[in-house]
mmCIF file of C-alpha atoms in Angstrom:
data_model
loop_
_atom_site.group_PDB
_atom_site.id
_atom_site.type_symbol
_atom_site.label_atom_id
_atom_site.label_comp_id
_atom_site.label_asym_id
_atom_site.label_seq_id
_atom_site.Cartn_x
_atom_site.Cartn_y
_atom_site.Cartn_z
ATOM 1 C CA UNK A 1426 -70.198 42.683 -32.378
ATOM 2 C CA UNK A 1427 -69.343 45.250 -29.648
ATOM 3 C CA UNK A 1428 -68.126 44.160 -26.646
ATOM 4 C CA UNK A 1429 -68.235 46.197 -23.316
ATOM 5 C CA UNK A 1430 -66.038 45.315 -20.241
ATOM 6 C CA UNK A 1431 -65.958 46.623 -16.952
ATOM 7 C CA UNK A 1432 -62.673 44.495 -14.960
ATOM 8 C CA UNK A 1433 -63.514 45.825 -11.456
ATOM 9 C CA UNK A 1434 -66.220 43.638 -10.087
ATOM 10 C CA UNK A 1435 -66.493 45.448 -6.723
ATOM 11 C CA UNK A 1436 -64.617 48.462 -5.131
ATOM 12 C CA UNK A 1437 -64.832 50.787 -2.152
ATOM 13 C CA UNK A 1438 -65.072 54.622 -1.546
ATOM 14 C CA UNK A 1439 -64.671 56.803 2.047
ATOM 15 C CA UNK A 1440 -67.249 58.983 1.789
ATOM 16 C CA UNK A 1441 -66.083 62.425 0.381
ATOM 17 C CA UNK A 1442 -63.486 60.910 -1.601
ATOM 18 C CA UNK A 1443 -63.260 60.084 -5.295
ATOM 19 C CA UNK A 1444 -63.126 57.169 -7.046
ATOM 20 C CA UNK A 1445 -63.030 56.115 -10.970
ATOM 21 C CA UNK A 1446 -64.838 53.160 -12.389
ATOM 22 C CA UNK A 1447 -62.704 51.823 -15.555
ATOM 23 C CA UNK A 1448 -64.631 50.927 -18.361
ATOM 24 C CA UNK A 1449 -63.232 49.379 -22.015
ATOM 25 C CA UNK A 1450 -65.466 48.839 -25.081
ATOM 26 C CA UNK A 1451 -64.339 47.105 -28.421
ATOM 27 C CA UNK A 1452 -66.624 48.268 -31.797
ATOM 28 C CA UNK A 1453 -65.912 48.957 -35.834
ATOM 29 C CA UNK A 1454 -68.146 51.362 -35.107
ATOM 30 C CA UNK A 1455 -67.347 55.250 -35.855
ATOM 31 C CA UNK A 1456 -70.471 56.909 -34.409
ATOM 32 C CA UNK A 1457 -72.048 55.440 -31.538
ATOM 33 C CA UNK A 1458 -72.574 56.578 -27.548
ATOM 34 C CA UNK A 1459 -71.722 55.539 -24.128
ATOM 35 C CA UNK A 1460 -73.753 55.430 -21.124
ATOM 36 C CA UNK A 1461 -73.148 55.017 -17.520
ATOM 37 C CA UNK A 1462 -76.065 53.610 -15.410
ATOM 38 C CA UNK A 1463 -76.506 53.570 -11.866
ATOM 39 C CA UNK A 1464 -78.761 50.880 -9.919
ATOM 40 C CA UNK A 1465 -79.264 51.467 -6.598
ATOM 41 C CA UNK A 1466 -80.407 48.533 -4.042
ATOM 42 C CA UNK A 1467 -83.515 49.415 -4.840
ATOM 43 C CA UNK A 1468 -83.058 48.468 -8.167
ATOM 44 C CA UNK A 1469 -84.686 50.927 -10.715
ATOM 45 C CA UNK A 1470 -81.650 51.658 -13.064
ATOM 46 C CA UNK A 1471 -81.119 55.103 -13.691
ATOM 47 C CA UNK A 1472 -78.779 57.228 -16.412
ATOM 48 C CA UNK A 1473 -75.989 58.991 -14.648
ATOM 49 C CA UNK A 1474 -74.178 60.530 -17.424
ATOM 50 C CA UNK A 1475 -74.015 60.164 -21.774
ATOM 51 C CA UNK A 1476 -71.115 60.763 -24.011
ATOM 52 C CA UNK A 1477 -71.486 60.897 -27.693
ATOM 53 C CA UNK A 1478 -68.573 59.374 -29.790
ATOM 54 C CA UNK A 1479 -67.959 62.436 -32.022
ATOM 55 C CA UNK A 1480 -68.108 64.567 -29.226
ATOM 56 C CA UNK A 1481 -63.972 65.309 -28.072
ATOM 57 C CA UNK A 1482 -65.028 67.113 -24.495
ATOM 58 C CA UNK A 1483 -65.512 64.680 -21.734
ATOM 59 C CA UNK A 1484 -69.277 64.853 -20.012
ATOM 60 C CA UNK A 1485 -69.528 66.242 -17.041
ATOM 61 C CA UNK A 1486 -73.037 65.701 -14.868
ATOM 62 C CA UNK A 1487 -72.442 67.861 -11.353
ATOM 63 C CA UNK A 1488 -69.918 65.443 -9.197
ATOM 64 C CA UNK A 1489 -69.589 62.930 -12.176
ATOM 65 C CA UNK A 1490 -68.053 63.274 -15.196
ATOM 66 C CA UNK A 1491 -66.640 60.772 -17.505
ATOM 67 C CA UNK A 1492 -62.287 60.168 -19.033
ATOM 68 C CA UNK A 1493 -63.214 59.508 -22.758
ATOM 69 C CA UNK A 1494 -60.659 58.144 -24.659
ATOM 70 C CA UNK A 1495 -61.786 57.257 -28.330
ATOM 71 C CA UNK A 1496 -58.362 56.117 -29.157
ATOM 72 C CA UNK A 1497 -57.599 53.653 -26.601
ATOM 73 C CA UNK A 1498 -62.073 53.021 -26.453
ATOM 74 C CA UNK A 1499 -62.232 53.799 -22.707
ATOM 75 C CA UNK A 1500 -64.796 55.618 -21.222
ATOM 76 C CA UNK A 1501 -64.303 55.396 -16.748
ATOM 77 C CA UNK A 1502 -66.241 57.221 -15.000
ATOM 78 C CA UNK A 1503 -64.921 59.856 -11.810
ATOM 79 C CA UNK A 1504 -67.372 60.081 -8.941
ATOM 80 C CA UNK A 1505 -66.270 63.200 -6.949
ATOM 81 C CA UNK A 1506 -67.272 63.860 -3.339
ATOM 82 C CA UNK A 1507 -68.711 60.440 -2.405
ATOM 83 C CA UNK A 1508 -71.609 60.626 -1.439
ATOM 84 C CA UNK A 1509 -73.587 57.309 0.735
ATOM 85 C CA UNK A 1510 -76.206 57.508 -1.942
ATOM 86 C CA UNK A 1511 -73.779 56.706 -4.725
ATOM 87 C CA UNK A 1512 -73.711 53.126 -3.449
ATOM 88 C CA UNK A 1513 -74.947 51.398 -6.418
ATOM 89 C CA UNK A 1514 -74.243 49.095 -9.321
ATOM 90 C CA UNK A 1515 -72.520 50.818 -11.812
ATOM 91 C CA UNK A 1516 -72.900 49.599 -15.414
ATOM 92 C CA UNK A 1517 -71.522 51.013 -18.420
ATOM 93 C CA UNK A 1518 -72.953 50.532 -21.952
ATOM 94 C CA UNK A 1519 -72.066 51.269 -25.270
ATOM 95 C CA UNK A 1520 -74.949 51.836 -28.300
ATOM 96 C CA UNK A 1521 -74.841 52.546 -31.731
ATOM 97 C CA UNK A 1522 -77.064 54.577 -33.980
ATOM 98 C CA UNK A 1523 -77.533 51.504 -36.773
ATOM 99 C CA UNK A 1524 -80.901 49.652 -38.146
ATOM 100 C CA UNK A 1525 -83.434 52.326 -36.822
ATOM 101 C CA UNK A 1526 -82.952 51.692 -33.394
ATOM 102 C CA UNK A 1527 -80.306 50.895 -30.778
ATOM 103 C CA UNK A 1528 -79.624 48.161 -28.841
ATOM 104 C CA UNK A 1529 -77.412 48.649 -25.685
ATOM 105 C CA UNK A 1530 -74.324 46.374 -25.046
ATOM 106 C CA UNK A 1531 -73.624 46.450 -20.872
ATOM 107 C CA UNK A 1532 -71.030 45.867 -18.997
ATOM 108 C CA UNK A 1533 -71.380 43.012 -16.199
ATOM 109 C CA UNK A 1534 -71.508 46.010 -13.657
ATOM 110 C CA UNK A 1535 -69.040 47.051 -10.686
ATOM 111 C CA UNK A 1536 -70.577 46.974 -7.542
ATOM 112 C CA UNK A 1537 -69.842 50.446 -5.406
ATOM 113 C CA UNK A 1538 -69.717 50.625 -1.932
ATOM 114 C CA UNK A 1539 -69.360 53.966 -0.086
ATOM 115 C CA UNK A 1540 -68.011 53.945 3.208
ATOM 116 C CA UNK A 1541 -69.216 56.413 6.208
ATOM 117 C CA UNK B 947 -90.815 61.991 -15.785
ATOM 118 C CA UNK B 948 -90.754 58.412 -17.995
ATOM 119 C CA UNK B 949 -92.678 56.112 -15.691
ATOM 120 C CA UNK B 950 -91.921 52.386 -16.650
ATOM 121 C CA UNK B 951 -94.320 49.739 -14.544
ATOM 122 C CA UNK B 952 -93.824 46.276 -14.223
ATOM 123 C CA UNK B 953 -96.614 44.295 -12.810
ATOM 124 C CA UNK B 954 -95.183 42.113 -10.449
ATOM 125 C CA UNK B 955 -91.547 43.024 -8.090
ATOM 126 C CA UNK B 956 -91.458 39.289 -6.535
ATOM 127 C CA UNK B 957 -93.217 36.260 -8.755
ATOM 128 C CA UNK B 958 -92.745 32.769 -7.405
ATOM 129 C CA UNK B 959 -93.712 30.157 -10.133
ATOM 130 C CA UNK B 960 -93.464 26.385 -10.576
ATOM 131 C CA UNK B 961 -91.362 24.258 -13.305
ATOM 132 C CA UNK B 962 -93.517 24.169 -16.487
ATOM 133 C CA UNK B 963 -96.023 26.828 -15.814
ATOM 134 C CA UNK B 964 -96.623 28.966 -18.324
ATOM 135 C CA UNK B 965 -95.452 32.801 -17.166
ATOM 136 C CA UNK B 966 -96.115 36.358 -18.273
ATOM 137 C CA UNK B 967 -94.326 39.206 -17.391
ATOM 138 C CA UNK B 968 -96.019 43.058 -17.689
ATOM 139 C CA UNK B 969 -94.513 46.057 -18.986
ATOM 140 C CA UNK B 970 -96.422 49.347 -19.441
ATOM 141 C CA UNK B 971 -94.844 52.831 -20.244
ATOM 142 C CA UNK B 972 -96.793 55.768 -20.504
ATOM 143 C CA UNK B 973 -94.637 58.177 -22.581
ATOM 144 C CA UNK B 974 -95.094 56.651 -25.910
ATOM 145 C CA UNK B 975 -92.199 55.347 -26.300
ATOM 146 C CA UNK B 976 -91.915 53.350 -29.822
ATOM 147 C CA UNK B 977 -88.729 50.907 -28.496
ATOM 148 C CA UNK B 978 -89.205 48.584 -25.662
ATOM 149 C CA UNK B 979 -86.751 46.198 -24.520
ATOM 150 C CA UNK B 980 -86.899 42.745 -22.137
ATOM 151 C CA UNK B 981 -83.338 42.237 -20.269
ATOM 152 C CA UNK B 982 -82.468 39.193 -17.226
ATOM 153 C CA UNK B 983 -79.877 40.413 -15.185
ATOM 154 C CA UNK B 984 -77.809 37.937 -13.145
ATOM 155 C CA UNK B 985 -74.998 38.063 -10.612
ATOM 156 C CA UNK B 986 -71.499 38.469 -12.573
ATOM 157 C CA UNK B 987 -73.177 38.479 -16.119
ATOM 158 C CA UNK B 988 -74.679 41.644 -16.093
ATOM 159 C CA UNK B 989 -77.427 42.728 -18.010
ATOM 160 C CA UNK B 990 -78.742 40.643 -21.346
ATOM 161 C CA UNK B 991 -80.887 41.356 -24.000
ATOM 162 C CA UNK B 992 -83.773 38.712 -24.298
ATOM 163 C CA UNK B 993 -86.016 40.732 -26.782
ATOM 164 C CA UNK B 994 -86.977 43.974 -28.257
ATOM 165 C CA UNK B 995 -89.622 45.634 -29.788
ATOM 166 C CA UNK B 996 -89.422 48.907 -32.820
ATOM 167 C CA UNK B 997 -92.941 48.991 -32.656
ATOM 168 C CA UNK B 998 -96.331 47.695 -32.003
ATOM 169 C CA UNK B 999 -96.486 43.984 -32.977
ATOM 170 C CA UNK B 1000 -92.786 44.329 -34.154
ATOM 171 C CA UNK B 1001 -90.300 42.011 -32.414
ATOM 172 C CA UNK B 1002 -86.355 41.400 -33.089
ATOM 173 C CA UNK B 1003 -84.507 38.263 -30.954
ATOM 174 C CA UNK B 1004 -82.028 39.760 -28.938
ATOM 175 C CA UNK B 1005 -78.263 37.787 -27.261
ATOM 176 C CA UNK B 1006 -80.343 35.311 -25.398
ATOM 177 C CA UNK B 1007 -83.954 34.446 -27.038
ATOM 178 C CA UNK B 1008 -84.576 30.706 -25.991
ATOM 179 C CA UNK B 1009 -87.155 30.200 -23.835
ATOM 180 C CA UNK B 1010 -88.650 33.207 -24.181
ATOM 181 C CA UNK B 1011 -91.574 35.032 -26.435
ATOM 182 C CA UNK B 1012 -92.957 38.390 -26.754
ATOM 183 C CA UNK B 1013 -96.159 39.961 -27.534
ATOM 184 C CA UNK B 1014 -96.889 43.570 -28.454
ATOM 185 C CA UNK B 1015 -100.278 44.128 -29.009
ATOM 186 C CA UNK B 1016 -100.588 48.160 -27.800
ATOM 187 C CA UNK B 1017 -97.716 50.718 -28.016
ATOM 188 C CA UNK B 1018 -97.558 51.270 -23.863
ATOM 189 C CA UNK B 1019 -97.686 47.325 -22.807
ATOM 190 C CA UNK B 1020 -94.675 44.875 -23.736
ATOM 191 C CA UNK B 1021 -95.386 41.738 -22.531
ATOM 192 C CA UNK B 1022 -92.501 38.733 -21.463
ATOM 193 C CA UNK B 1023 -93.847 35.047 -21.927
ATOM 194 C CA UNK B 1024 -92.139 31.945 -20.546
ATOM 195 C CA UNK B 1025 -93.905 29.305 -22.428
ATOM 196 C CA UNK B 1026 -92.519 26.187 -19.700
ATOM 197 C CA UNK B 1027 -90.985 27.455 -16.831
ATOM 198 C CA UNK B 1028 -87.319 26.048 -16.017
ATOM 199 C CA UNK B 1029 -85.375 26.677 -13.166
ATOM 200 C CA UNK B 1030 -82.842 27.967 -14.913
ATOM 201 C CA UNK B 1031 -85.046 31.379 -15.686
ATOM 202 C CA UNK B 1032 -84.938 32.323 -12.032
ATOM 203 C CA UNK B 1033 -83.784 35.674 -12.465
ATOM 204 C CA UNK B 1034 -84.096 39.414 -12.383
ATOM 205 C CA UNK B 1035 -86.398 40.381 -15.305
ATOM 206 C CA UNK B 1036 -85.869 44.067 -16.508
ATOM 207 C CA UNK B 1037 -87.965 45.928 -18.793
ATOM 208 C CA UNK B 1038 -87.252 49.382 -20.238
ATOM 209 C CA UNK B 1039 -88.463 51.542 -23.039
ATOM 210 C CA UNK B 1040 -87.418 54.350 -25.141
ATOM 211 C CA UNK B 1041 -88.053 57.239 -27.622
ATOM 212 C CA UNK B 1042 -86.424 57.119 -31.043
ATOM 213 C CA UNK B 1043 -86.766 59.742 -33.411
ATOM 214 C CA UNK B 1044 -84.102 61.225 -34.520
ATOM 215 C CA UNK B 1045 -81.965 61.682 -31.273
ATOM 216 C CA UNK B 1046 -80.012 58.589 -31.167
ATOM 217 C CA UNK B 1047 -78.594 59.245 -27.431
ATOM 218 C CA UNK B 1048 -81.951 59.213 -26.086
ATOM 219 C CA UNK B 1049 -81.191 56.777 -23.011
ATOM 220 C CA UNK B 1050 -83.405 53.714 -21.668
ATOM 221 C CA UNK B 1051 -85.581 53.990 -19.027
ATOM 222 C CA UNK B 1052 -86.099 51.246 -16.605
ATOM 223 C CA UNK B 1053 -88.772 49.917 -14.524
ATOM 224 C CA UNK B 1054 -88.165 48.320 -11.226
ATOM 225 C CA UNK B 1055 -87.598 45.025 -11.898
ATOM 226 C CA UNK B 1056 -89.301 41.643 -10.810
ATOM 227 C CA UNK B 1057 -87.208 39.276 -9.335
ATOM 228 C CA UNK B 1058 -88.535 35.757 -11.079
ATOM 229 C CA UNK B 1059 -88.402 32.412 -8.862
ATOM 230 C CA UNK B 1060 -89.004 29.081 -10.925
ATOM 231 C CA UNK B 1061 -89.334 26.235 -8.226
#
């Protein structure tokens, strides 16, 4: 079973600033992809940036872009120039390309605040 | 865009009633998915669906049915309300083919109250 955890339940930003959200998976997996998700207080969840496993160069999605580290199964994410629409629930998730279809494993979420 | 619609964004039910919750994509999406989301736990899986009338349990089943009749509409059933199903209710589809890192896409939620 894959396992996804996220151990920073809540953190803060100054606006402009940068700030990484640590994520840790555990699979027997070989080929499988990460996600980072974003849900704002108005809750729709929406996909902020996608790294495939077999894939060595780190994503990069305008001010966010992702530390993968296959090795050690990490995968944070690095928000650049804060932004006060970035305040969100962050959720990282892990998925695997087995029986036809993927499920997704999440993360219990950190909770981003951006401060003017 | 993916446009996921959930019928209801506040439901207030009582204990025992029998509940149904309304998904309906319009991008003909094969997979659709049922997640609760709670404070500290994050997101779980309740059920998902490969296909029309096809259903798989997901991490936290009990309680909870499905129904799949048409390809856009993925419906939630709470046979007997409990309080303990007070929740966020999540639905989300997605394509499958052969691109595996297709992502999920998410409607807006309805946050369920079982009094």
């Amino acid at each position: 079973a894959q396992t996804v955890t996220q151990s920073q339940p809540e953190m803060s930003v100054q606006e402009a600033e940068t700030v990484t959200l640590s994520c840790t998976y555990d699979t027997s997996e070989n080929n499988y992809y990460l996600f980072w998700y974003k849900q704002p207080p108005s809750r729709q969840m929406i996909l902020v940036i996608r790294q495939e496993a077999y894939k060595q160069q780190n994503a990069t999605e305008n001010r966010f872009s992702v530390n993968f580290q296959k090795a050690a199964k990490s995968f944070s994410l690095k928000i650049s120039d804060s932004q006060l629409g970035d305040t969100a629930m962050y959720f990282c998730a892990f998925a695997y390309s087995g029986a036809g279809s993927y499920q997704l494993t999440f993360g219990k979420g950190t909770k981003l605040s951006v401060i003017p | 865009d993916v446009k996921v619609t959930q019928s209801s964004r506040y439901l207030v039910k009582r204990t025992g009633e029998k509940v149904f919750l309304e998904c309906v994509q319009d991008m003909d999406h094969e997979n659709m998915f049922w997640y609760r989301q709670d404070p500290g736990l994050g997101l779980r899986l309740i059920y998902f669906s490969y296909d029309v009338k096809m259903k798989e349990k997901g991490d936290i089943p009990e309680g909870y049915s499905v129904s799949r009749e048409k390809k856009e509409r993925f419906s939630l059933i709470l046979e007997s309300a409990s309080t303990n199903q007070t929740s966020m209710y999540l639905c989300a589809s997605k394509y499958t083919g052969e691109v595996f890192n297709q992502p999920q896409h998410f409607g807006d939620g309805t946050r369920l109250s079982i009094l």
